[in-house]
Coordinates of N, CA and C in Angstrom, one line a residue:
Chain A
X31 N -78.0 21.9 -65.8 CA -78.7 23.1 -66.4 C -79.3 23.9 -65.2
X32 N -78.9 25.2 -65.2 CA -79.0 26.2 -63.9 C -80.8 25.8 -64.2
X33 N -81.3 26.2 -62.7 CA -83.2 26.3 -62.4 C -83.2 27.9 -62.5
X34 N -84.9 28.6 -62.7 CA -84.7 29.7 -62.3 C -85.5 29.8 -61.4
X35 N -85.8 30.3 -60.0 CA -87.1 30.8 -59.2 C -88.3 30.4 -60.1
X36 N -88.6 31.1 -61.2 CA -89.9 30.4 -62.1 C -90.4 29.3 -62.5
X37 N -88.8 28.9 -62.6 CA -89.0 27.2 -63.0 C -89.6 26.7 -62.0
X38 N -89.1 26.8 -60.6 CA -89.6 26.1 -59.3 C -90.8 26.7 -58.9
X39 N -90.9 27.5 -59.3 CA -92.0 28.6 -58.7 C -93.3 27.4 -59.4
X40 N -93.4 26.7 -60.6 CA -94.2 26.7 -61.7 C -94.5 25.2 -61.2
X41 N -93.2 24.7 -60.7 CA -93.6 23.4 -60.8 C -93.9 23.0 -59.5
X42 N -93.9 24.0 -58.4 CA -94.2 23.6 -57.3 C -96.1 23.9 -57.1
X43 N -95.9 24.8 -58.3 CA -97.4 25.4 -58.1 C -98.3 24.5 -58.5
X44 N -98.2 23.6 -59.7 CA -98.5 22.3 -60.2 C -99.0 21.2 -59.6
X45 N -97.5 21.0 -59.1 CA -97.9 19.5 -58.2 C -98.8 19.8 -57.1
X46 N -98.5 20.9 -56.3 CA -99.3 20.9 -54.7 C -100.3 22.1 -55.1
X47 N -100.5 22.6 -55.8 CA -101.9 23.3 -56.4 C -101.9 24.3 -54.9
X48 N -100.6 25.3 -55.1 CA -100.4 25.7 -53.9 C -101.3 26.9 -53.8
X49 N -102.0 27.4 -52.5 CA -102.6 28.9 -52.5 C -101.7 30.1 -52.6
X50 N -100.8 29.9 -51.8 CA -99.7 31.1 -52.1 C -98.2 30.4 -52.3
X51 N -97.4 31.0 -52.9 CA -96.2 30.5 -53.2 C -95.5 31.6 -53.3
X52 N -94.3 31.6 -52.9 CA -93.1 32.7 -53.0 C -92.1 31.6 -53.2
X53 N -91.0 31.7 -54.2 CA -89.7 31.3 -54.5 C -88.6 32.2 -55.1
X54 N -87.8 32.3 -53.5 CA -86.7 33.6 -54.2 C -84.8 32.9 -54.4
X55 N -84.6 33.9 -55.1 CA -83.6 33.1 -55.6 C -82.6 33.7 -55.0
X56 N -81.5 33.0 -54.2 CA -80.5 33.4 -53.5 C -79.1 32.8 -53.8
X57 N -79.2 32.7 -55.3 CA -77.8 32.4 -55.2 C -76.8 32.9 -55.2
X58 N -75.7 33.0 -54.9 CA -74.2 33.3 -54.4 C -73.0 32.5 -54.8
X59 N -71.9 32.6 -54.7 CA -70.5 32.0 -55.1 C -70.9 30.6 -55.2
X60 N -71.4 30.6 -53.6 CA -71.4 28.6 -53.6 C -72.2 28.2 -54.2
X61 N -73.1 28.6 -55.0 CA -74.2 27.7 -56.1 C -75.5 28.3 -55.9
X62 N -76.1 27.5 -56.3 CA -77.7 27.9 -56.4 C -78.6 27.6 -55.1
X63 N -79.1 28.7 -55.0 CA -80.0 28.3 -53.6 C -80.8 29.2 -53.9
X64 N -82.5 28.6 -53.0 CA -83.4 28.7 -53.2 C -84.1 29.2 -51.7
X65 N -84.7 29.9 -51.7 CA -85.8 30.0 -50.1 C -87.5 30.1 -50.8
X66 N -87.9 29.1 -50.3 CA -89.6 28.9 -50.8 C -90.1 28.9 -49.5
X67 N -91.9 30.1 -49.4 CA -92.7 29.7 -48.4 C -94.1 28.9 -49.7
X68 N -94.5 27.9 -49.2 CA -95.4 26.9 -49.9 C -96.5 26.9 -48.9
X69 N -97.9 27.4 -49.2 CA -98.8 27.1 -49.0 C -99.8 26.4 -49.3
X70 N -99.9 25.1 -49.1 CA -101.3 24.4 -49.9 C -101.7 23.5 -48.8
X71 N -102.5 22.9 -49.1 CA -103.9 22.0 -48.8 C -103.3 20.9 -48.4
X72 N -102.5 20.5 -49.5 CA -101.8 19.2 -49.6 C -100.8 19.0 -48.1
X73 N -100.6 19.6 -47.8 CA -99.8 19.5 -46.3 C -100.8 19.2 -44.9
X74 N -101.6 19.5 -45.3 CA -102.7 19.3 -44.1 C -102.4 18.0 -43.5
X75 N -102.5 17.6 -42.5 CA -102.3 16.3 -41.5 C -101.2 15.5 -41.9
X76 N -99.6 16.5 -42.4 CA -98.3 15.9 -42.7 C -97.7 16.6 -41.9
X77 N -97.2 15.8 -41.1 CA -96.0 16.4 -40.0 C -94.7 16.6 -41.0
X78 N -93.9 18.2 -40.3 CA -93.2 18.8 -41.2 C -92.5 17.9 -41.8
X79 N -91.7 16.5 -41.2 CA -90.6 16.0 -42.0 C -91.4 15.4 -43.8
X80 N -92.8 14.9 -43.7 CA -93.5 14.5 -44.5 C -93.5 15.5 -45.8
X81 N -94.0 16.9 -44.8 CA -93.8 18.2 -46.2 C -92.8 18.2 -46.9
X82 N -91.9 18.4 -46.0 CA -90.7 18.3 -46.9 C -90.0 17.6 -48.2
X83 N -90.6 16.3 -47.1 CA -90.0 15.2 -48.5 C -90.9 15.6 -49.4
X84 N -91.9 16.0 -49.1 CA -93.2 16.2 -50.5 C -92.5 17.0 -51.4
X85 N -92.1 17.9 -51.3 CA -91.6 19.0 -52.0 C -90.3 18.5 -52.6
X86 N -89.6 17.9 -51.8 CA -88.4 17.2 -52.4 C -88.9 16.4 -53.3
X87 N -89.3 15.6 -53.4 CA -90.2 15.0 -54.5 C -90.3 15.3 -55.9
X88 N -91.3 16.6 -55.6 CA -91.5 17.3 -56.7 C -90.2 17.8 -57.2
X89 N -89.4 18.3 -56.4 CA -88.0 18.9 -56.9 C -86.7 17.7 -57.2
X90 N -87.5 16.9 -57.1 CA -85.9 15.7 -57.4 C -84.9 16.5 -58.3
X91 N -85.6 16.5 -59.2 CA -84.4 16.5 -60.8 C -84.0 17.8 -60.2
X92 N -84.5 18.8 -60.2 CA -83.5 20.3 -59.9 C -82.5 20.3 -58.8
X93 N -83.6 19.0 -57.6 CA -82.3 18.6 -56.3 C -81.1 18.6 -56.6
X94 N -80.9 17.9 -57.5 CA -79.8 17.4 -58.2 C -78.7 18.8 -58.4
X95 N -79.0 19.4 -58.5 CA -77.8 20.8 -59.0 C -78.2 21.9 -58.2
X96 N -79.3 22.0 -57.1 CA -79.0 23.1 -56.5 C -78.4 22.8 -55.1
X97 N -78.3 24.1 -54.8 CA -77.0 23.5 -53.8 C -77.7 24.0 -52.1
X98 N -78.3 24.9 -51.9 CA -79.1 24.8 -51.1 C -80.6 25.1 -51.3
X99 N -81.9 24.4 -50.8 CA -82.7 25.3 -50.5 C -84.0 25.1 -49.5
X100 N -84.6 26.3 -48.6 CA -84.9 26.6 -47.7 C -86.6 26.8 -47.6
X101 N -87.3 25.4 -47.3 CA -88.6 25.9 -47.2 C -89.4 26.4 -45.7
X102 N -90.1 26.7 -46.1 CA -91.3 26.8 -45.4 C -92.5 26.5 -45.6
X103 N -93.0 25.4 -45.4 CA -94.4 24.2 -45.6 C -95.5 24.7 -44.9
X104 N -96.4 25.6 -44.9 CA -97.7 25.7 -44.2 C -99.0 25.1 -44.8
X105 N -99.9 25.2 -43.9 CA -101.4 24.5 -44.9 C -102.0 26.3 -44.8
X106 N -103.1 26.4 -45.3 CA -104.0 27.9 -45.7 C -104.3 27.7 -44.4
X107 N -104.4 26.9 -43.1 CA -105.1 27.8 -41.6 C -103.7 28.3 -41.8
X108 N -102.7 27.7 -41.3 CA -101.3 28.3 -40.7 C -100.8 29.4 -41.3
X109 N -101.2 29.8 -42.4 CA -100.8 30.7 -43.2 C -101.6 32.0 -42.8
X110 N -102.8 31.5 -42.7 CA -103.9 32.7 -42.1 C -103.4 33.1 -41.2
X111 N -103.4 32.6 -39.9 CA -103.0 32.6 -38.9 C -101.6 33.4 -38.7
X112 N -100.9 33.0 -39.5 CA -99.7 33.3 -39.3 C -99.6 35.4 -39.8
X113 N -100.6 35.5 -40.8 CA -101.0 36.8 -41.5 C -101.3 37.2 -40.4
X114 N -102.3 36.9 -39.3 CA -102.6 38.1 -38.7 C -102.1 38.1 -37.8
X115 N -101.1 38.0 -37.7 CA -100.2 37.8 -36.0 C -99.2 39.1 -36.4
Chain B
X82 N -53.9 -3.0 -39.0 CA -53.7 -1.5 -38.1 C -52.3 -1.6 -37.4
X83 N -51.8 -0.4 -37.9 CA -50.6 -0.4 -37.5 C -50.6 -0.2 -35.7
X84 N -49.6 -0.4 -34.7 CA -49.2 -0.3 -33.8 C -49.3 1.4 -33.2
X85 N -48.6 2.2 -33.9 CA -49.5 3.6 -34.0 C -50.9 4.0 -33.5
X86 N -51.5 3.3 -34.6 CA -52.9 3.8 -34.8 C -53.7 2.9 -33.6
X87 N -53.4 1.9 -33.3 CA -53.7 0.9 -32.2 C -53.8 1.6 -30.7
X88 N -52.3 2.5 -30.6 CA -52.1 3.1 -29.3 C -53.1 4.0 -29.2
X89 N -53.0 4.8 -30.5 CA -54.0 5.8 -30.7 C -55.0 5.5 -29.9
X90 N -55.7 4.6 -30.8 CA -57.3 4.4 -30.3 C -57.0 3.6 -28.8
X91 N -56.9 3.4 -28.2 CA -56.6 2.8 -27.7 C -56.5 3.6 -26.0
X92 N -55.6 4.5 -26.5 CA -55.6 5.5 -25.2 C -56.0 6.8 -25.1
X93 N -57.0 7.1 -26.1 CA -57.9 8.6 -26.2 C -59.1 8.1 -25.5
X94 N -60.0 9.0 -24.9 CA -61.3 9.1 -24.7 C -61.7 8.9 -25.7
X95 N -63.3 8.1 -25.9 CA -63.4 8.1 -27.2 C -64.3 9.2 -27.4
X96 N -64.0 10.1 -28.6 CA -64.9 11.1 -29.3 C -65.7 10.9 -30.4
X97 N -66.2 11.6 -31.0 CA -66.8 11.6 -32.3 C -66.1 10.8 -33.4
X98 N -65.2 11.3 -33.7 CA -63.4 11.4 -34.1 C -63.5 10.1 -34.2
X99 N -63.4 9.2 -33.1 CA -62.4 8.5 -32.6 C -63.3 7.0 -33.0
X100 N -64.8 7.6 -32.9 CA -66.1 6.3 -33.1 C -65.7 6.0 -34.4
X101 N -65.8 7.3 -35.5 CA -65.6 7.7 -36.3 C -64.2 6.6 -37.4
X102 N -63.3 6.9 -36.4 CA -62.5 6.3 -37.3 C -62.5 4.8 -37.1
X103 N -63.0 4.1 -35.7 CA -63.3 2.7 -35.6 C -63.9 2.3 -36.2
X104 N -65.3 3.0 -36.5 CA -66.9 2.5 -37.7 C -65.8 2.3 -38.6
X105 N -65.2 3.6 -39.4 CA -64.2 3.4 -40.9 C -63.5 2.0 -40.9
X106 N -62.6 1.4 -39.8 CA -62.1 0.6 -39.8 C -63.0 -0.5 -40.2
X107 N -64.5 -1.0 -39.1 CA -64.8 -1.8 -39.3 C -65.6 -2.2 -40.7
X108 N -66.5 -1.1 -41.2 CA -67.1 -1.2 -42.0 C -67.0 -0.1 -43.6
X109 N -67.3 -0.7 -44.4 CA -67.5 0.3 -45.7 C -67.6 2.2 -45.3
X110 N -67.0 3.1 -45.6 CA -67.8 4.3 -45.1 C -68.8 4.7 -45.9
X111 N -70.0 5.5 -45.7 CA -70.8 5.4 -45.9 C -71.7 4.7 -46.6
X112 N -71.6 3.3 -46.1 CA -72.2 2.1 -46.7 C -73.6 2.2 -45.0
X113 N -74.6 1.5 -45.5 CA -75.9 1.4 -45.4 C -75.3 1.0 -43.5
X114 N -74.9 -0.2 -43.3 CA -74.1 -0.6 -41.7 C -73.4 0.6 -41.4
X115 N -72.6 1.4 -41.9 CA -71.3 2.3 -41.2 C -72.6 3.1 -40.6
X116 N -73.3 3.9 -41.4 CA -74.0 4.9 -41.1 C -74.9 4.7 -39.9
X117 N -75.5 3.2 -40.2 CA -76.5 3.2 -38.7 C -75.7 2.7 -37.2
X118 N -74.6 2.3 -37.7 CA -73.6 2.2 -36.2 C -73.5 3.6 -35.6
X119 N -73.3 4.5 -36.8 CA -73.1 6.0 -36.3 C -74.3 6.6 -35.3
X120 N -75.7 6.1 -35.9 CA -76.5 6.4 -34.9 C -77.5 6.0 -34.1
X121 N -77.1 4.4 -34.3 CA -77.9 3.4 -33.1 C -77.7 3.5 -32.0
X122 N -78.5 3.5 -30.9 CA -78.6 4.0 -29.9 C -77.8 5.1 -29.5
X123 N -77.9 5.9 -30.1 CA -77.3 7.7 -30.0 C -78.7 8.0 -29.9
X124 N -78.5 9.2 -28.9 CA -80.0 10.3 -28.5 C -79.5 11.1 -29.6
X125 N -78.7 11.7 -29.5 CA -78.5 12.9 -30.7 C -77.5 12.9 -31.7
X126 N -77.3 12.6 -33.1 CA -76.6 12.7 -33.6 C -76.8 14.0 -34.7
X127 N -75.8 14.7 -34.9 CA -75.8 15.7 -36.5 C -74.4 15.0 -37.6
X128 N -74.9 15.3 -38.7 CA -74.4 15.5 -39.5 C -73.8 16.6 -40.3
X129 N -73.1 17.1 -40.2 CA -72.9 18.8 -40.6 C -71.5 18.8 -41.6
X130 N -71.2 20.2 -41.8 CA -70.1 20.6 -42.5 C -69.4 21.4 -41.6
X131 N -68.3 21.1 -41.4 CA -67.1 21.5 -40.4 C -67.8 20.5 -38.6
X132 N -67.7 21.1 -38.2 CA -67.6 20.8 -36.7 C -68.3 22.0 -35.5
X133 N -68.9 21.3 -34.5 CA -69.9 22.6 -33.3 C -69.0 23.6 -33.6
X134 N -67.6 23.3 -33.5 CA -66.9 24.7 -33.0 C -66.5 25.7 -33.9
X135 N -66.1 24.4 -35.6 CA -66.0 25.7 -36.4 C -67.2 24.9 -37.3
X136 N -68.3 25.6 -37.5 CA -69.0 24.8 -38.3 C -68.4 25.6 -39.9
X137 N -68.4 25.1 -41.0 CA -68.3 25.8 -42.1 C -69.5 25.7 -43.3
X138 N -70.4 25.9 -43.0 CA -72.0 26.5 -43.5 C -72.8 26.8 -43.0
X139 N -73.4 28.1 -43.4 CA -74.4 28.8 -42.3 C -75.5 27.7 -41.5
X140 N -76.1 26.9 -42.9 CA -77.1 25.9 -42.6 C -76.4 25.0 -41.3
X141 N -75.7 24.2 -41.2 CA -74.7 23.6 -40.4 C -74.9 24.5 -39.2
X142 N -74.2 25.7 -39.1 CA -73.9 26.4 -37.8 C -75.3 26.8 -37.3
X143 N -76.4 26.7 -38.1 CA -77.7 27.3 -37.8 C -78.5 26.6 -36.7
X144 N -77.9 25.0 -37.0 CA -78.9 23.9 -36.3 C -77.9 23.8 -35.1
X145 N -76.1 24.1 -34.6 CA -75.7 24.1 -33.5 C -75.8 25.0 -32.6
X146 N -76.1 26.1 -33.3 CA -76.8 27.8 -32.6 C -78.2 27.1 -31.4
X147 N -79.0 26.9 -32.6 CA -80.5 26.2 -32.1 C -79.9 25.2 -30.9
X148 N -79.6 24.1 -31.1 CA -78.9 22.9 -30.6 C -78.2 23.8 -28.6
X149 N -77.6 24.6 -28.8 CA -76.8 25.3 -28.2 C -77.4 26.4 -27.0
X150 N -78.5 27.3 -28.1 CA -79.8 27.9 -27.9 C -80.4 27.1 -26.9
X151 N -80.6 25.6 -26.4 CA -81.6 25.2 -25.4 C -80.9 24.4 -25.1
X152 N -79.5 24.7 -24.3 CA -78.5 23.8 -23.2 C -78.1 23.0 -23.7
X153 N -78.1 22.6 -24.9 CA -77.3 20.9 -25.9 C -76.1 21.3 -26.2
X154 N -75.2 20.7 -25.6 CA -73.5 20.9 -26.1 C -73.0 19.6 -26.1
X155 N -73.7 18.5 -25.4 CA -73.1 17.4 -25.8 C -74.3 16.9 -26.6
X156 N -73.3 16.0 -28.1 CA -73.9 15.1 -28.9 C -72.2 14.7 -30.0
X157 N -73.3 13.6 -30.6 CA -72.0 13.2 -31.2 C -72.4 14.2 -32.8
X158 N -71.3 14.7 -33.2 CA -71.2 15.2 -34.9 C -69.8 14.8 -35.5
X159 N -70.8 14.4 -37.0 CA -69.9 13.9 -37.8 C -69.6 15.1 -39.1
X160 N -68.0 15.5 -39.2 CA -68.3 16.5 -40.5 C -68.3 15.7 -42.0
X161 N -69.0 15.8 -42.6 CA -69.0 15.3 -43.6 C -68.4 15.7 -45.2
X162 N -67.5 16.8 -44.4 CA -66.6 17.4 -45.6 C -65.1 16.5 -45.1
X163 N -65.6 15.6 -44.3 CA -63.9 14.7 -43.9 C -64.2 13.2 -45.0
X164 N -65.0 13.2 -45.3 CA -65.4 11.7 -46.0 C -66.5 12.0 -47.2
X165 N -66.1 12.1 -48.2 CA -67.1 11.9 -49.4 C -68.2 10.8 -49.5
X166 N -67.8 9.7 -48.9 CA -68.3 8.5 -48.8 C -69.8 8.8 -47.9
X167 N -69.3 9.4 -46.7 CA -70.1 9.8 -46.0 C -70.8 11.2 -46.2
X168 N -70.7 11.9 -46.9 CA -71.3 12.9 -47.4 C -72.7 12.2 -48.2
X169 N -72.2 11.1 -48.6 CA -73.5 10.8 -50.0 C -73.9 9.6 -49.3
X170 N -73.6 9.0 -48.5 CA -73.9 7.8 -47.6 C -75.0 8.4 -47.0
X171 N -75.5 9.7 -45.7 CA -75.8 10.1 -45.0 C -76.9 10.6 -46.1
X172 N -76.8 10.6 -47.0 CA -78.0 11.3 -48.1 C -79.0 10.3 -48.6
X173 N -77.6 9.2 -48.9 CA -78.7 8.0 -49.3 C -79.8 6.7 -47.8
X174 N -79.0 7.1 -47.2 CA -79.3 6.5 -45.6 C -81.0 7.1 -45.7
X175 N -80.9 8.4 -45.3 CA -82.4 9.2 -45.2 C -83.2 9.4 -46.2
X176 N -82.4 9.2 -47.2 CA -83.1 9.8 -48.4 C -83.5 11.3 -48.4
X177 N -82.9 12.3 -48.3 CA -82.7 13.4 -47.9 C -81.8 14.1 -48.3
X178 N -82.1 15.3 -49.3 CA -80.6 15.5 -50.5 C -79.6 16.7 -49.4
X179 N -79.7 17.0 -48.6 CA -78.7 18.2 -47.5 C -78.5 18.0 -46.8
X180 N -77.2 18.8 -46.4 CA -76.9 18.7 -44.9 C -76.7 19.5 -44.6
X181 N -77.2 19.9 -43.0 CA -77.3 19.0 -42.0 C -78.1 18.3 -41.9
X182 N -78.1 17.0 -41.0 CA -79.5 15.8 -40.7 C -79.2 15.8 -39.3
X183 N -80.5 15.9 -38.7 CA -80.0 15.3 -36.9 C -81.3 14.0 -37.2
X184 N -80.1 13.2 -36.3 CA -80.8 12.3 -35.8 C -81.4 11.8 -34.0
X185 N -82.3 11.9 -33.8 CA -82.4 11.8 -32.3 C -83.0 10.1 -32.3
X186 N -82.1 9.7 -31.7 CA -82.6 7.9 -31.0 C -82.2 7.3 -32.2
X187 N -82.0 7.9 -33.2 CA -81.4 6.9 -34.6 C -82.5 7.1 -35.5
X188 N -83.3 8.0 -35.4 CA -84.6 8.4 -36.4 C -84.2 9.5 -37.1
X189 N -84.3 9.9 -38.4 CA -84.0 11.2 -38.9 C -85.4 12.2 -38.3
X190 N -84.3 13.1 -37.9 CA -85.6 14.0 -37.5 C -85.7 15.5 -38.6
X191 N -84.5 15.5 -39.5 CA -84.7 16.7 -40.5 C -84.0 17.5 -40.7
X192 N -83.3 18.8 -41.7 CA -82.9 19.2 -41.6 C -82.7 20.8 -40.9
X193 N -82.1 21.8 -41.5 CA -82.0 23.2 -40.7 C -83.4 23.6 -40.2
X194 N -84.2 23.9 -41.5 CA -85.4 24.4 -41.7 C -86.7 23.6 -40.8
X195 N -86.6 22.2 -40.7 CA -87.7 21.4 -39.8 C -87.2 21.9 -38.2
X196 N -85.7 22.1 -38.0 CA -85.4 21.7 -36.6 C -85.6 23.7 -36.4
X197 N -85.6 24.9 -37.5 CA -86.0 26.2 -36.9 C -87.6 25.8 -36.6
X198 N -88.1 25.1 -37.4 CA -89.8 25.5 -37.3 C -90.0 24.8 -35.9
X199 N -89.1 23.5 -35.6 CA -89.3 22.6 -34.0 C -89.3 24.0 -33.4
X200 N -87.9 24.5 -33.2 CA -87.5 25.6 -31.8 C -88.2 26.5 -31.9
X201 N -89.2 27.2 -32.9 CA -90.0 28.1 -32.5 C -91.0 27.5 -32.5
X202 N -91.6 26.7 -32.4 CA -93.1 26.0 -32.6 C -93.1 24.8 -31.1
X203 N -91.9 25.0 -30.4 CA -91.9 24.4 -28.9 C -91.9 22.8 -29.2
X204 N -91.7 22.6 -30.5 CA -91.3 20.7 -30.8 C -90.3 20.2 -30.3
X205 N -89.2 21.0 -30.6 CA -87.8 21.2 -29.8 C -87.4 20.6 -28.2
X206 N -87.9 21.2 -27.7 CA -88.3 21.1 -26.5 C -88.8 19.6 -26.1
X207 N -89.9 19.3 -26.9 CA -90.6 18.0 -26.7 C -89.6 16.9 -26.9
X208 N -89.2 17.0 -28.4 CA -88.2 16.3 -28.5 C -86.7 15.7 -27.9
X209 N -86.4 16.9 -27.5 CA -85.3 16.6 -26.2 C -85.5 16.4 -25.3
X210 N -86.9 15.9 -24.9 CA -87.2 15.8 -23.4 C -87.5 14.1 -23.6
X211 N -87.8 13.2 -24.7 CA -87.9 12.5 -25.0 C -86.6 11.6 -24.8
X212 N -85.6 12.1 -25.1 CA -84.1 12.0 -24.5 C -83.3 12.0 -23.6
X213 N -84.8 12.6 -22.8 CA -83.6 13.2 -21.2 C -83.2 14.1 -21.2
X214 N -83.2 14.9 -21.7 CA -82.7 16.3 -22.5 C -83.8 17.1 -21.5
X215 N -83.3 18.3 -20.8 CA -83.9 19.3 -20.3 C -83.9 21.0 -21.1
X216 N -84.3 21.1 -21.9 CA -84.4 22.3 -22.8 C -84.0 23.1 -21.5
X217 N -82.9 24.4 -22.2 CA -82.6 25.5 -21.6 C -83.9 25.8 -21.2
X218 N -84.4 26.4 -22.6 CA -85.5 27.5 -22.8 C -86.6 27.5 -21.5
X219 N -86.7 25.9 -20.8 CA -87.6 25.1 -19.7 C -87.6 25.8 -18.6
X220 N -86.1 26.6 -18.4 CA -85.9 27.0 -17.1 C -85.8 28.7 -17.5
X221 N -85.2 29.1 -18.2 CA -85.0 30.3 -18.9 C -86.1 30.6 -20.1
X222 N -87.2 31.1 -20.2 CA -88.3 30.8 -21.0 C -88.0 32.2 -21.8
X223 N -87.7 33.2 -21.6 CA -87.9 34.3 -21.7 C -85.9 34.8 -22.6
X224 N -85.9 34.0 -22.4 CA -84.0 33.5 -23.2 C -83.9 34.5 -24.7
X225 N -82.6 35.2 -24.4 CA -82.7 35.6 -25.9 C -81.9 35.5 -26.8
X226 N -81.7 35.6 -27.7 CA -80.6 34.6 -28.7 C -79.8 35.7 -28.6

């Protein structure tokens, strides 16, 4: 069953009760891909490989049929931080 | 093993290739053993689609750019569009649904996206130094892609 950006958009916003979220949808011939920047709380003192799997996590079931996709894990400093540069 | 395949291995350097097709011989491919012969005591291993030279997915060619980007041309890669076994072996090993995977010392260290945020966030660097590995960037700081 194809995902859409909102679907992921909704269920990532859920689990990790993110402050900002963007999920864009890039798919193309080769399947469904995704590029997410995830901001939340919940990443604080997880070194990146940890975020990831978190998010994988939450995305198992969609894992399953999309074919690539592309995060970006910050906590709200890094995010700040990252704004005003 | 035929007499062929014997000389074969037998009188090549050994390559990626060549590990590659010995692991297959000895063990299951992508069974839980094949996989970590692939990267026990290896400093660097990838997992990708195609090969350094022709990689065939941007993700894939993204992490030998990076890889390439800070002096690393030697490591062992495995393409995983040569072995289905190993395509989903390499998934189930990490628990990690994409590829590419590098492994450094036989630890998963992540895929495209962990190893961009390493090389701009100077992890990269750390990490290969951990190995013996002397980052380009070390000597060439100012380097541009």
């Amino acid at each position: 069953m194809p995902h859409t950006a909102d679907e992921i958009k909704e269920k990532l916003q859920k689990a990790l009760e993110a402050s900002y979220l963007e999920v864009e949808d890039l798919s193309d011939g080769c399947g469904a891909k995704f590029q997410a920047i995830i901001v939340s709380k919940k990443f604080e003192g997880k070194p990146l490989l940890q975020r990831h799997r978190l998010v994988n996590s939450v995305l198992e079931e969609e894992m399953k049929s999309i074919h690539a996709f592309s995060q970006k894990t910050l906590t709200p400093e890094q995010w700040e931080k990252q704004q005003q540069q | 093993m035929s007499a062929v395949t014997r000389l074969f291995l037998s009188s090549t350097r050994p390559t990626g290739a060549l590990k590659f097709i010995r692991a297959t011989f000895a063990t299951q491919p992508g069974s839980k053993e094949h996989i970590e012969s692939l990267i026990k005591d290896k400093k660097l291993v990838v997992f990708m689609k195609g090969t350094p030279d022709a990689p065939q997915c941007g993700f894939s060619n993204a992490v030998v750019q990076i890889l390439r980007f800070h002096g690393v041309n030697e490591f062992d890669s495995y393409n995983v569009l040569q072995d289905e076994n190993v395509r989903q072996g390499i998934k189930d090993y990490s628990n990690w649904p994409t590829i590419p995977q590098v492994y450094i010392n036989g630890e998963f260290i992540g895929g495209t996206d962990i190893m961009i945020e390493m090389h701009k966030n100077g992890e990269l660097i750390e990490e290969l130094e951990k190995i013996g590995i002397r980052s380009d960037l070390l000597d060439n700081p100012d380097k541009q892609a």
